[in-house]
CSV table of C-alpha atoms and ligand atoms in Angstrom, one decimal:
chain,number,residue,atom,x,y,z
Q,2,UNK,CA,28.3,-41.0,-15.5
Q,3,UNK,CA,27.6,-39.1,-11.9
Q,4,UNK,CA,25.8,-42.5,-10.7
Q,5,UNK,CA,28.9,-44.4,-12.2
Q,6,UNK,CA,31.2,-41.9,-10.5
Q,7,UNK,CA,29.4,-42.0,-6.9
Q,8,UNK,CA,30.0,-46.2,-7.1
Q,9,UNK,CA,33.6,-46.1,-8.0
Q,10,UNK,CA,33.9,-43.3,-4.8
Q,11,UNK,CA,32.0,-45.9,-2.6
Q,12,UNK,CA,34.4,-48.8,-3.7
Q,13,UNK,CA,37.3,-46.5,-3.0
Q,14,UNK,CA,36.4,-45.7,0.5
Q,15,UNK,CA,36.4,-49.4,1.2
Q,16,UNK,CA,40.0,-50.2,-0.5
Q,17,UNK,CA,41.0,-47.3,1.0
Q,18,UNK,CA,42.3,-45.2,-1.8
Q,19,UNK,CA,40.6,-42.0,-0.4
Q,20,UNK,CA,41.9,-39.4,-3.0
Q,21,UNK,CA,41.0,-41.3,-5.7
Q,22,UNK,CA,37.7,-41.5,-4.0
Q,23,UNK,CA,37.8,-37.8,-3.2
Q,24,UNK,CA,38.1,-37.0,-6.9
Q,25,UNK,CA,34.8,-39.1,-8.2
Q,26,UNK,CA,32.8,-37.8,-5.5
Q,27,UNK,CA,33.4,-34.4,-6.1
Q,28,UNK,CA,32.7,-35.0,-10.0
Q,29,UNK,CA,29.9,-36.2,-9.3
Q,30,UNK,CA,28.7,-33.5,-6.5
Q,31,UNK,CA,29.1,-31.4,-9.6
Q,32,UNK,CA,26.8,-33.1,-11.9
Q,33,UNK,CA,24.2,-33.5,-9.4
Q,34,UNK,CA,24.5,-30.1,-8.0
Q,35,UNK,CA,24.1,-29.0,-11.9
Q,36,UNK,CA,21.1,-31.3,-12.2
Q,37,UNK,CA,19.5,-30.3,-9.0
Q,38,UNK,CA,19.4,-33.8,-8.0
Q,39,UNK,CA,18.6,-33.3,-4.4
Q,40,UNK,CA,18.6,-36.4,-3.2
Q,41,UNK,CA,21.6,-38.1,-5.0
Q,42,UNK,CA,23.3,-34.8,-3.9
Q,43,UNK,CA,23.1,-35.5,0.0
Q,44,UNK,CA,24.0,-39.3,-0.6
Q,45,UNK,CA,27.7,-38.0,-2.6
Q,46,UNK,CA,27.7,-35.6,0.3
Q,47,UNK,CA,27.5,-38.4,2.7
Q,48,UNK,CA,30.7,-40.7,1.0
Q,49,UNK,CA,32.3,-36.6,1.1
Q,50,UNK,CA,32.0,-36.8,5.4
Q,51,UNK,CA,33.7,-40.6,5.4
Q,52,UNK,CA,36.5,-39.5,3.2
Q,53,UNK,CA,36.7,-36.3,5.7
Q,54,UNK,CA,36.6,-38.8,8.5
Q,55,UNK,CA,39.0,-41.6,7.3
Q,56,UNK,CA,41.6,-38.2,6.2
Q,57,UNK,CA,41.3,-37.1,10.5
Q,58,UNK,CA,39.0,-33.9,9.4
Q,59,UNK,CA,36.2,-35.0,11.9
Q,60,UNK,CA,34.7,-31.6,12.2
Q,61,UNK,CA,35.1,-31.0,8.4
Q,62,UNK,CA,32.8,-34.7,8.4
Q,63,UNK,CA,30.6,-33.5,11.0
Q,64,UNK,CA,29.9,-30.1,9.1
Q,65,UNK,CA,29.0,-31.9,5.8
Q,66,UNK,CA,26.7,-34.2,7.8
Q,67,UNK,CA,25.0,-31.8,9.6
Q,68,UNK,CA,24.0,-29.9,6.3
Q,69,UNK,CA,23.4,-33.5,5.1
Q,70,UNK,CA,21.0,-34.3,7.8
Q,71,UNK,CA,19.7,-31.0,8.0
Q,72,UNK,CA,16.4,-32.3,7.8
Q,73,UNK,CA,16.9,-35.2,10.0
Q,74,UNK,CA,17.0,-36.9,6.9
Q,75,UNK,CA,13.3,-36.6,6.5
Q,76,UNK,CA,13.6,-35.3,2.8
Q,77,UNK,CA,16.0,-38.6,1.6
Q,78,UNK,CA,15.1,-42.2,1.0
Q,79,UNK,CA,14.5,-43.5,4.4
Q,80,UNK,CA,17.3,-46.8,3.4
Q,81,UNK,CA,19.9,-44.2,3.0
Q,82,UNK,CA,19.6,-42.1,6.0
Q,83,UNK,CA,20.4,-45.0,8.5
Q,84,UNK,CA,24.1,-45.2,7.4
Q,85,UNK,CA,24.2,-41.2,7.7
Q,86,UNK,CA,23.1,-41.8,11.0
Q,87,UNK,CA,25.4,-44.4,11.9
Q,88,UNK,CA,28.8,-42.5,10.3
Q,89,UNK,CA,27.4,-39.0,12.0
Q,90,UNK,CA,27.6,-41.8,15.3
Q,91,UNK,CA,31.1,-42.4,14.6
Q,92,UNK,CA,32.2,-38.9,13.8
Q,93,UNK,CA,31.1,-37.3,17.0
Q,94,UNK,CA,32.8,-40.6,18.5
Q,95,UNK,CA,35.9,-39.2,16.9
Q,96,UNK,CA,35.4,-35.9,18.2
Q,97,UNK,CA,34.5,-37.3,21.7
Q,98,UNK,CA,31.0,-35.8,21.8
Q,99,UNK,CA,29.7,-39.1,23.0
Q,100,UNK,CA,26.2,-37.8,24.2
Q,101,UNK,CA,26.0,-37.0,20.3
Q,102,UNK,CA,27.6,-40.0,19.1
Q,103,UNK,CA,25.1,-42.0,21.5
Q,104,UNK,CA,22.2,-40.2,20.1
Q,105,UNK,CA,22.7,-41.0,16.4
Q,106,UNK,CA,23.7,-44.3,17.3
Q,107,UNK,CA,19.7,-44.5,18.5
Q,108,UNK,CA,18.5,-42.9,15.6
Q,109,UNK,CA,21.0,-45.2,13.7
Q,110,UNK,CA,19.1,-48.3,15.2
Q,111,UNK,CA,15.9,-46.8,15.0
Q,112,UNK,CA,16.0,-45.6,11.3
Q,113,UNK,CA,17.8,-49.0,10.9
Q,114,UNK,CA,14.8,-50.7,12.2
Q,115,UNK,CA,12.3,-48.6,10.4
Q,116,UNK,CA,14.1,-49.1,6.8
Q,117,UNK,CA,14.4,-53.0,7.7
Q,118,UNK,CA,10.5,-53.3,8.8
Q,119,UNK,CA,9.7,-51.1,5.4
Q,120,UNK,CA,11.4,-53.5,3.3
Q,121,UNK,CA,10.2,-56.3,4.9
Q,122,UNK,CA,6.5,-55.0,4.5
Q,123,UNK,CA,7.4,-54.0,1.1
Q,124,UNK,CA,8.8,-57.6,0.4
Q,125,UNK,CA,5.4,-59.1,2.1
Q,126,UNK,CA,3.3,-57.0,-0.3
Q,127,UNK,CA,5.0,-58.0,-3.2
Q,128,UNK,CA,5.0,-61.1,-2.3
Q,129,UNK,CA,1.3,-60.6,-1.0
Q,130,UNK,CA,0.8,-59.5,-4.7
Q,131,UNK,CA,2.9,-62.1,-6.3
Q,132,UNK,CA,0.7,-64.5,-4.3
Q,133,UNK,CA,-2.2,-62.8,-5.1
Q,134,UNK,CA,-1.3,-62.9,-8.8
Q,135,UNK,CA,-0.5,-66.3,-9.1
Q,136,UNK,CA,-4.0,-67.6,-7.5
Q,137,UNK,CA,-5.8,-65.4,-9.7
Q,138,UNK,CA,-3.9,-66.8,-12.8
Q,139,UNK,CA,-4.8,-70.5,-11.3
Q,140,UNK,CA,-8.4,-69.5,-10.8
Q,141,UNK,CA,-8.5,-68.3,-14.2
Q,142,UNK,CA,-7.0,-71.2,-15.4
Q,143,UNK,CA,-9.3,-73.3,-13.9
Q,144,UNK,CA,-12.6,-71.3,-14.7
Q,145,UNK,CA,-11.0,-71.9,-18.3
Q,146,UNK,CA,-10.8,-75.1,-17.7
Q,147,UNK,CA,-14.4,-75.4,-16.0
Q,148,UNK,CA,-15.6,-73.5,-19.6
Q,149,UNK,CA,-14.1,-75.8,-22.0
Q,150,UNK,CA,-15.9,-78.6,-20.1
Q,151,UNK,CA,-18.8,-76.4,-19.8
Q,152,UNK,CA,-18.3,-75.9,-23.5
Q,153,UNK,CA,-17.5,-79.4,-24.4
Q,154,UNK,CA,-20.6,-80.6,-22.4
Q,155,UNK,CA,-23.3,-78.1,-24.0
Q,156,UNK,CA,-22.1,-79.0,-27.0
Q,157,UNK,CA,-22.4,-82.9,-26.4
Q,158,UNK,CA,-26.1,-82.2,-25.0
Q,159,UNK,CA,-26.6,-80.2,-28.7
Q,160,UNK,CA,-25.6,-83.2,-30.7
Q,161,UNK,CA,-27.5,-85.5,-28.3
Q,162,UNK,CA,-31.0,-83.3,-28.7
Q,163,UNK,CA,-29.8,-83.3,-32.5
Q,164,UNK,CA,-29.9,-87.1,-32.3
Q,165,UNK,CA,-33.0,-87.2,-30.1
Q,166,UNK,CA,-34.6,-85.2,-32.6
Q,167,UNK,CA,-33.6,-86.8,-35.4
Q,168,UNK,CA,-34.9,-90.3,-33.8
Q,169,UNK,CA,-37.9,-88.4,-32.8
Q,170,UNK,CA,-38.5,-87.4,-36.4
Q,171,UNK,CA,-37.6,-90.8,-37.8
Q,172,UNK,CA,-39.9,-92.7,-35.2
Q,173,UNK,CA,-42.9,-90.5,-35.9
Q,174,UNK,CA,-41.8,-90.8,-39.9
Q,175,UNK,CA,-41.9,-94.9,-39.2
Q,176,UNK,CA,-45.6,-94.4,-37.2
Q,177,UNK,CA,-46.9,-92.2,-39.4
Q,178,UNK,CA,-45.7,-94.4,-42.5
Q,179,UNK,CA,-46.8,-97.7,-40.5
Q,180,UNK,CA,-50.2,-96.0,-39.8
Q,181,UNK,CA,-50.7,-94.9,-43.3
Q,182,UNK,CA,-50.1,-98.9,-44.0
Q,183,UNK,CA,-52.3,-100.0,-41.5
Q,184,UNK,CA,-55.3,-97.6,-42.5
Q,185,UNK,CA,-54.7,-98.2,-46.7
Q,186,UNK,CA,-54.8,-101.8,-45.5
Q,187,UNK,CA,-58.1,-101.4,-43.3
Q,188,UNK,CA,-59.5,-99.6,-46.0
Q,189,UNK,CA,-58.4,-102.1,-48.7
Q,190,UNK,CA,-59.9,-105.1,-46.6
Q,191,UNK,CA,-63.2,-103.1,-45.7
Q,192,UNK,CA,-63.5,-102.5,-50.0
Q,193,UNK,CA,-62.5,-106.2,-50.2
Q,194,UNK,CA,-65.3,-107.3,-47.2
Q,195,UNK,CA,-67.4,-105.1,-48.9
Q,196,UNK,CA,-67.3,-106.4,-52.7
Q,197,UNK,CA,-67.4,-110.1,-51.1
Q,198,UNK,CA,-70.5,-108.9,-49.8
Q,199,UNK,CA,-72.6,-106.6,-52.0
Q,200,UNK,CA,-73.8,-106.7,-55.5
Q,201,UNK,CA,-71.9,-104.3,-57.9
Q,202,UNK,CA,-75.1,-103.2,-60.1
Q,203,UNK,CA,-77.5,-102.4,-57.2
Q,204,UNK,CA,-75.6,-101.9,-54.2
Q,205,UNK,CA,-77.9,-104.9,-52.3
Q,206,UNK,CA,-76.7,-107.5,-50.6
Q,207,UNK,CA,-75.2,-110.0,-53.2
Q,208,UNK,CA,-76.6,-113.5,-53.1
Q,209,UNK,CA,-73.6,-115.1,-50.5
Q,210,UNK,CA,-74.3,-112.1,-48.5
Q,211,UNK,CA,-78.1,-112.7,-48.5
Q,212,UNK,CA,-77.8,-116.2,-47.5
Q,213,UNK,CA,-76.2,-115.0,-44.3
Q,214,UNK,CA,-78.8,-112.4,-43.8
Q,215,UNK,CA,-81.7,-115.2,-44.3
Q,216,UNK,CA,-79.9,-117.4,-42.2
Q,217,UNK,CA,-79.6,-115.4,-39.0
Q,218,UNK,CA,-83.3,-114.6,-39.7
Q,219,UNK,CA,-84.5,-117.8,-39.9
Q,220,UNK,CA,-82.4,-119.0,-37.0
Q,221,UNK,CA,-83.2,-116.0,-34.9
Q,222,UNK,CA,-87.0,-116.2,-35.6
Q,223,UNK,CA,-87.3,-119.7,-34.8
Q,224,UNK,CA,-85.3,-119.3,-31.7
Q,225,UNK,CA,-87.9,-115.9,-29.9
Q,226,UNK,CA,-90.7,-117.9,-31.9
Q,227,UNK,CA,-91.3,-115.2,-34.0
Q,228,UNK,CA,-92.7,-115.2,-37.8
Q,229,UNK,CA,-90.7,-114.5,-40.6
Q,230,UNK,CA,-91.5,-114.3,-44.1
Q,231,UNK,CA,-89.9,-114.7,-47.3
Q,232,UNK,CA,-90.5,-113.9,-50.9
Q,233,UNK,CA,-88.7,-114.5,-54.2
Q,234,UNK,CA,-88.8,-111.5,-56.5
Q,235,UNK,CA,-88.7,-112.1,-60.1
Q,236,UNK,CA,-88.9,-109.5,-63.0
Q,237,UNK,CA,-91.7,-110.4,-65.6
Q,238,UNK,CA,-90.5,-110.8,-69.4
Q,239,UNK,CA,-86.8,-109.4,-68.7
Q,240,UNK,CA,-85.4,-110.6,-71.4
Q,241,UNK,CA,-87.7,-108.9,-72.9
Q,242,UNK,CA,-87.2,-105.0,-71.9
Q,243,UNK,CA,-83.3,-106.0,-72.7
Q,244,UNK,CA,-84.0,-107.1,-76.4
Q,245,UNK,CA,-86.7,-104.2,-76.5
Q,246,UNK,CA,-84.9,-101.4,-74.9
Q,247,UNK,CA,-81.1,-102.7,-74.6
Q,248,UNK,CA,-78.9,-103.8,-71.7
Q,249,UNK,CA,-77.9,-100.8,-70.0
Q,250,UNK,CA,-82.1,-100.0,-69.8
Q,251,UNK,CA,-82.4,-103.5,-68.0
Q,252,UNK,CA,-79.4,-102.4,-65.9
Q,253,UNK,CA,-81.0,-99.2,-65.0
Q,254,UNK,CA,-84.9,-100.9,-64.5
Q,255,UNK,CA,-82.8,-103.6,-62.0
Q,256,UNK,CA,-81.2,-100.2,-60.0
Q,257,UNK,CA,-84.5,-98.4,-60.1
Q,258,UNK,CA,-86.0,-101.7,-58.5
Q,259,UNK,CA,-83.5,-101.7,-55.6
Q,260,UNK,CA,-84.0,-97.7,-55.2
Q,261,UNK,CA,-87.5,-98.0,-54.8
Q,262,UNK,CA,-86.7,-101.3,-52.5
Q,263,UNK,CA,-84.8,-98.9,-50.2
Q,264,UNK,CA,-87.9,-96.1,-50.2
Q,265,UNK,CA,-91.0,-99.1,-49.4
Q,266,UNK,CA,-89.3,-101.2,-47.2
Q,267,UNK,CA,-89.6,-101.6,-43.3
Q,268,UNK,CA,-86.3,-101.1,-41.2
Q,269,UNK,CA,-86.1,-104.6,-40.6
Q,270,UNK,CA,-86.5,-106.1,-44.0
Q,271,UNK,CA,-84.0,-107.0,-46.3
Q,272,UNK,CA,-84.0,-107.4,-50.1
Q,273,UNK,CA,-80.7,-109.1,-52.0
Q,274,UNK,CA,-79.7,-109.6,-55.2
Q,275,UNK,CA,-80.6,-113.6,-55.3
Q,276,UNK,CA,-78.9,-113.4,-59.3
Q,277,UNK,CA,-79.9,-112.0,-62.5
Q,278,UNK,CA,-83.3,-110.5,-62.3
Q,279,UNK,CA,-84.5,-112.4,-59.4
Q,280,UNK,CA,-84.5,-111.3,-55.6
Q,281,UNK,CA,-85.0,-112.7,-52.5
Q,282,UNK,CA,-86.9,-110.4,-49.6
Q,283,UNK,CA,-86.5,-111.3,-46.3
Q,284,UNK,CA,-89.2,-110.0,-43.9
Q,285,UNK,CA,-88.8,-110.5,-40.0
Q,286,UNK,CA,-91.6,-110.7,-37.4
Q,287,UNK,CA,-93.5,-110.3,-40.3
Q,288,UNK,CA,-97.0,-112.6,-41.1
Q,289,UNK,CA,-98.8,-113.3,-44.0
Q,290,UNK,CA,-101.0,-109.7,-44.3
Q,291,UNK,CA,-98.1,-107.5,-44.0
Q,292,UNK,CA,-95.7,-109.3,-46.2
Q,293,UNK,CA,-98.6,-109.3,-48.8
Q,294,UNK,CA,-99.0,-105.6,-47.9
Q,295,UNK,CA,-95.2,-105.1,-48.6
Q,296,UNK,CA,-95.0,-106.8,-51.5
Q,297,UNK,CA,-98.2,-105.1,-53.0
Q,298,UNK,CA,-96.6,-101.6,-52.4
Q,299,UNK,CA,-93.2,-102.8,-54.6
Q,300,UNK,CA,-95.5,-104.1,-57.0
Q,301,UNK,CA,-97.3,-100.6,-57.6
Q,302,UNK,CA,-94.4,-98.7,-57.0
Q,303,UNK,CA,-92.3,-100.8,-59.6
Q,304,UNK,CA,-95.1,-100.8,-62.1
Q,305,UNK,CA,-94.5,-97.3,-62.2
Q,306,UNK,CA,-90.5,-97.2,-63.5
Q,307,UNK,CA,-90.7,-95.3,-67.1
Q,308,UNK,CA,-88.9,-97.3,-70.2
Q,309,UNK,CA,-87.6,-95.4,-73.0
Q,310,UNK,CA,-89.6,-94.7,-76.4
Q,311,UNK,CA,-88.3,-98.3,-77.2
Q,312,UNK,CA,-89.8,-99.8,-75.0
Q,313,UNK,CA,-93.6,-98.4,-76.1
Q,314,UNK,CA,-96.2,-100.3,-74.8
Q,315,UNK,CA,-94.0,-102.4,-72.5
Q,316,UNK,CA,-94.3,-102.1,-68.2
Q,317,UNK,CA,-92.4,-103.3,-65.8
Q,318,UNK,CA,-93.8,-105.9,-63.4
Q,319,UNK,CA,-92.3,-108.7,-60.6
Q,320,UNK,CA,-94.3,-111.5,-59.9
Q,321,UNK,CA,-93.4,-113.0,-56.4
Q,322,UNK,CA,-93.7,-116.2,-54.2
Q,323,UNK,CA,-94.1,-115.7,-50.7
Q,324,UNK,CA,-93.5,-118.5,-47.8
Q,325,UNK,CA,-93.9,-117.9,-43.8
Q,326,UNK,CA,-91.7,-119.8,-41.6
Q,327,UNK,CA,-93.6,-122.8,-39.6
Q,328,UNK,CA,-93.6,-125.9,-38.4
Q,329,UNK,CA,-93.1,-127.7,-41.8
Q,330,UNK,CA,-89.7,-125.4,-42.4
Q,331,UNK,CA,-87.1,-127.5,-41.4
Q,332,UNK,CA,-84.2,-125.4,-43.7
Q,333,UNK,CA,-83.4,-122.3,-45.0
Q,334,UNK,CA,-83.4,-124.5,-48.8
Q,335,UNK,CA,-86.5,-126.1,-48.2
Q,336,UNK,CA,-88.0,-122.1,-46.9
Q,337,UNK,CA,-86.8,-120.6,-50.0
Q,338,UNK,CA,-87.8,-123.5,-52.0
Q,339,UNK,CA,-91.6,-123.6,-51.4
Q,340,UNK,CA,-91.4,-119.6,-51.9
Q,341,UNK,CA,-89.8,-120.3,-55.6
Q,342,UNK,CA,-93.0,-122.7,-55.6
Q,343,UNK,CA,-95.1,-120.2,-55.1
Q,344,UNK,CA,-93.6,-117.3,-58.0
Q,345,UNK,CA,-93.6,-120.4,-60.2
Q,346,UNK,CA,-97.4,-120.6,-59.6
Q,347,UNK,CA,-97.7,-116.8,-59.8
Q,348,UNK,CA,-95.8,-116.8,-63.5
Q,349,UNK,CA,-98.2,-119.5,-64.7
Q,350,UNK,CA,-101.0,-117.5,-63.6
Q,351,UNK,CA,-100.0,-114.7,-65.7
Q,352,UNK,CA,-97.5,-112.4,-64.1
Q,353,UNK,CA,-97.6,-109.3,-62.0
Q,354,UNK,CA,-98.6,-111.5,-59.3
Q,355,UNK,CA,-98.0,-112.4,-55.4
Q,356,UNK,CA,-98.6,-115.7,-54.6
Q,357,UNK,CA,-97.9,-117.9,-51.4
Q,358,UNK,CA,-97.1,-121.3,-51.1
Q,359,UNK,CA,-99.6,-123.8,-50.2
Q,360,UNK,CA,-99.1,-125.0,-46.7
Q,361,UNK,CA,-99.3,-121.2,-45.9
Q,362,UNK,CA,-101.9,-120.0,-47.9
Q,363,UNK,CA,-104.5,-123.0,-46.6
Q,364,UNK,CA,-103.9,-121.1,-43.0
Q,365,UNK,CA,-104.6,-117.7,-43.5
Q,366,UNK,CA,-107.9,-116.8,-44.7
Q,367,UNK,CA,-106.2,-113.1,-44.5
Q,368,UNK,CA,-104.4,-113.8,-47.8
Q,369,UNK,CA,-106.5,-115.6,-49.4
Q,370,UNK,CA,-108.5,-112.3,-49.7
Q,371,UNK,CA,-105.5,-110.4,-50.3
Q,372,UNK,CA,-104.1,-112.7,-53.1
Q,373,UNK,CA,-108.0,-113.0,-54.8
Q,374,UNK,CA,-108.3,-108.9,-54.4
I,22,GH3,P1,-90.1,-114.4,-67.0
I,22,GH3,O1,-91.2,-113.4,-66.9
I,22,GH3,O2,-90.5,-115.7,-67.2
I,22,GH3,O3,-89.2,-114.2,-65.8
I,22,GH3,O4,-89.3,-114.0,-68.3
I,22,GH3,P2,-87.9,-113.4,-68.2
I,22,GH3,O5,-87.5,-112.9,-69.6
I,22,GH3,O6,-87.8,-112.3,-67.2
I,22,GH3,O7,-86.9,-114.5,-67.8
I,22,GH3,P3,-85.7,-115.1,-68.4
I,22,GH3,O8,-85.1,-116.0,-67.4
I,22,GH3,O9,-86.1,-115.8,-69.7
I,22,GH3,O10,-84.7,-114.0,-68.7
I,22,GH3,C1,-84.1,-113.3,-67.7
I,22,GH3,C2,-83.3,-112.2,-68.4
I,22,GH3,O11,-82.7,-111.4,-67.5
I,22,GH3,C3,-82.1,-112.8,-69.1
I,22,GH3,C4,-80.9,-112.0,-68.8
I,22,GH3,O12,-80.3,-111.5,-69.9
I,22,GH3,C5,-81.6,-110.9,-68.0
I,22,GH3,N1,-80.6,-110.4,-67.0
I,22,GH3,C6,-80.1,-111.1,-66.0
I,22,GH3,N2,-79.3,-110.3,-65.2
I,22,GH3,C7,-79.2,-109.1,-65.9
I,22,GH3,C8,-78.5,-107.9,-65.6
I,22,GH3,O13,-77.8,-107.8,-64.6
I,22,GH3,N3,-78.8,-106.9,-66.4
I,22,GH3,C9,-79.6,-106.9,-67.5
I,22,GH3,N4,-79.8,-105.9,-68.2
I,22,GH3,N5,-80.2,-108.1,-67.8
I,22,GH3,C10,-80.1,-109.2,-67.0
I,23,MG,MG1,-85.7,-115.2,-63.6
I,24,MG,MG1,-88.0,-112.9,-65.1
């Protein structure tokens, strides 16, 4: 109500109506005084002197301003003291102390001044702060903004690595898969090379195979003009152990045979499976005495192979033919054919024999003591 009461003086004043204004400043004097609101106090005080001027009591005026601005107005709000200043100015104007009405008048200006430049740097800081506010809401903004792409981007890389990975995974999933393929494939076409090529019951060379083998002997020998010998194993009385002792005992004799093949032969030899019981033993760089000498150790070593109780009283023997490569070989048949000559001749002379075919035996007086031994 005081604050309300100090306005309505001030708006009196300037209409004019100075009793009126007289009796809301002095109400509100009274409240302030209660309060002990010093500063509000000197400011009613203040609109007190004007009324005192405007009703011709200038030294009443100049009294109530002096106690007003008893500290130079050092102890009020520096905006209001100006105007105290400037009616102090006009009071001693009124009371023709001009050298005092001069002075306020220069303080007037001064504090004028002083209240002016506060304001203004007042206004700059806030502004200054306003400013300073407003860039750091726009950097904030845009560090948000940089985040989110920040954000956005880390989590674009994430699904991209999640993709990567997952190709990764798939592509190694396809190689490994392919590679399994490819190896079960290899494998299957090794097992497949390898049953086209070996006999199932022995493990030798099967009788396609052994062609081959003879082949590249005989081609190879004739070519470094070397010797190479043949021979064509046969079992004696097969069909014999089999009725005597069974199939599977014949089986195992045939087995036995190509064990004991593996044991007696040099590196270079090579014994197949020609079919049934028979086999054909290809010997390279190898004449007359040593293939005799070969053949003589598989002989002994073969007589040896036990039979069951069935087979009491029965051995196993091979009879062979044996043929050296020369002049008068002109194919691997014709080879092979003069060796099956020569195990004919050997079975018609009783079995459990080596014998080598004519053209070769008639040169090499070396067997023919071998052969008759
Ligand atoms: P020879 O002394 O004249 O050669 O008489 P042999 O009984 O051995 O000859 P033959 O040709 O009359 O009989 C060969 C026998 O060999 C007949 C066949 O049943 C047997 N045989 C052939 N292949 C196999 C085989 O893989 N296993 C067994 N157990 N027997 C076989
Ligand atoms: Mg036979
Ligand atoms: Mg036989």
């Amino acid at each position: 109500m005081a604050f309300a009461d100090v306005r309505v003086c001030e708006a009196r004043i300037e209409l004019g109506h100075l009793n009126q204004a007289l009796a809301s400043c002095n109400s509100a004097l009274k409240t302030f005084t209660a309060s002990n609101f010093a500063d509000e106090t000197k400011e009613t005080q203040g609109l007190l002197a004007r009324i005192q001027l405007a009703q011709g009591h200038p030294e009443r005026a100049l009294a109530t301003l002096n106690v007003v601005l008893d500290h130079n107005g050092d102890d009020m709000q520096p905006r209001r003291v100006a105007s105290l200043y400037e009616w102090r100015a006009s009071t001693n104007g009124a009371l023709h102390n001009y050298r005092d009405a001069y002075n306020d008048l220069n303080e007037y200006v001064r504090r004028y001044t002083l209240s002016n430049d506060a304001d203004r740097t007042r206004q700059a800081a806030a502004l200054r702060a306003r400013f300073e506010t407003d860039r750091e809401i726009e950097r904030n903004a845009l560090l948000k903004r940089e985040l989110d792409v920040a954000q956005e981007q880390s989590q674009r890389q994430a699904q991209q690595l999640r993709w990567n990975a997952f190709a990764a995974a798939s592509g190694v999933a396809v190689i490994a898969l392919l590679a399994y393929f490819l190896i079960s494939n290899l494998r299957f076409r090794q097992e497949l090379v390898r049953l086209a090529r070996q006999d199932g019951l022995t493990g030798l060379p099967n009788r396609r195979r052994t062609v081959e083998l003879a082949t590249v002997a005989l081609e190879s020998a004739i070519a470094n003009d070397l010797p190479l010998t043949i021979a064509i194993i046969d079992m004696d009385h097969f069909k014999f152990i089999n009725d005597r002792c069974g199939h599977a005992t014949g089986d195992h004799v045939l087995k036995e045979f190509s064990r004991i093949s593996r044991e007696t032969l040099r590196d270079p030899d090579v014994l197949g499976r020609w079919g049934g019981e028979e086999f054909l033993l290809i010997m390279p760089n190898a004449d007359l005495e040593v293939a005799m000498a070969t053949l003589e150790r598989l002989r002994t070593r073969v007589f040896g192979i036990r039979l069951p109780s069935s087979g009491a009283g029965l051995r196993v023997s091979l009879s062979a033919g044996l043929a050296l490569h020369g002049k008068h070989v002109r194919s691997l048949d014709e080879f092979i054919a003069r060796a099956d000559s020569a195990l004919y001749v050997a079975k018609n002379e009783g079995r459990d024999l080596v014998r080598v075919s004519d053209e070769n035996f008639l040169t090499s007086s070396g067997i023919r003591r071998a052969t008759r031994q």
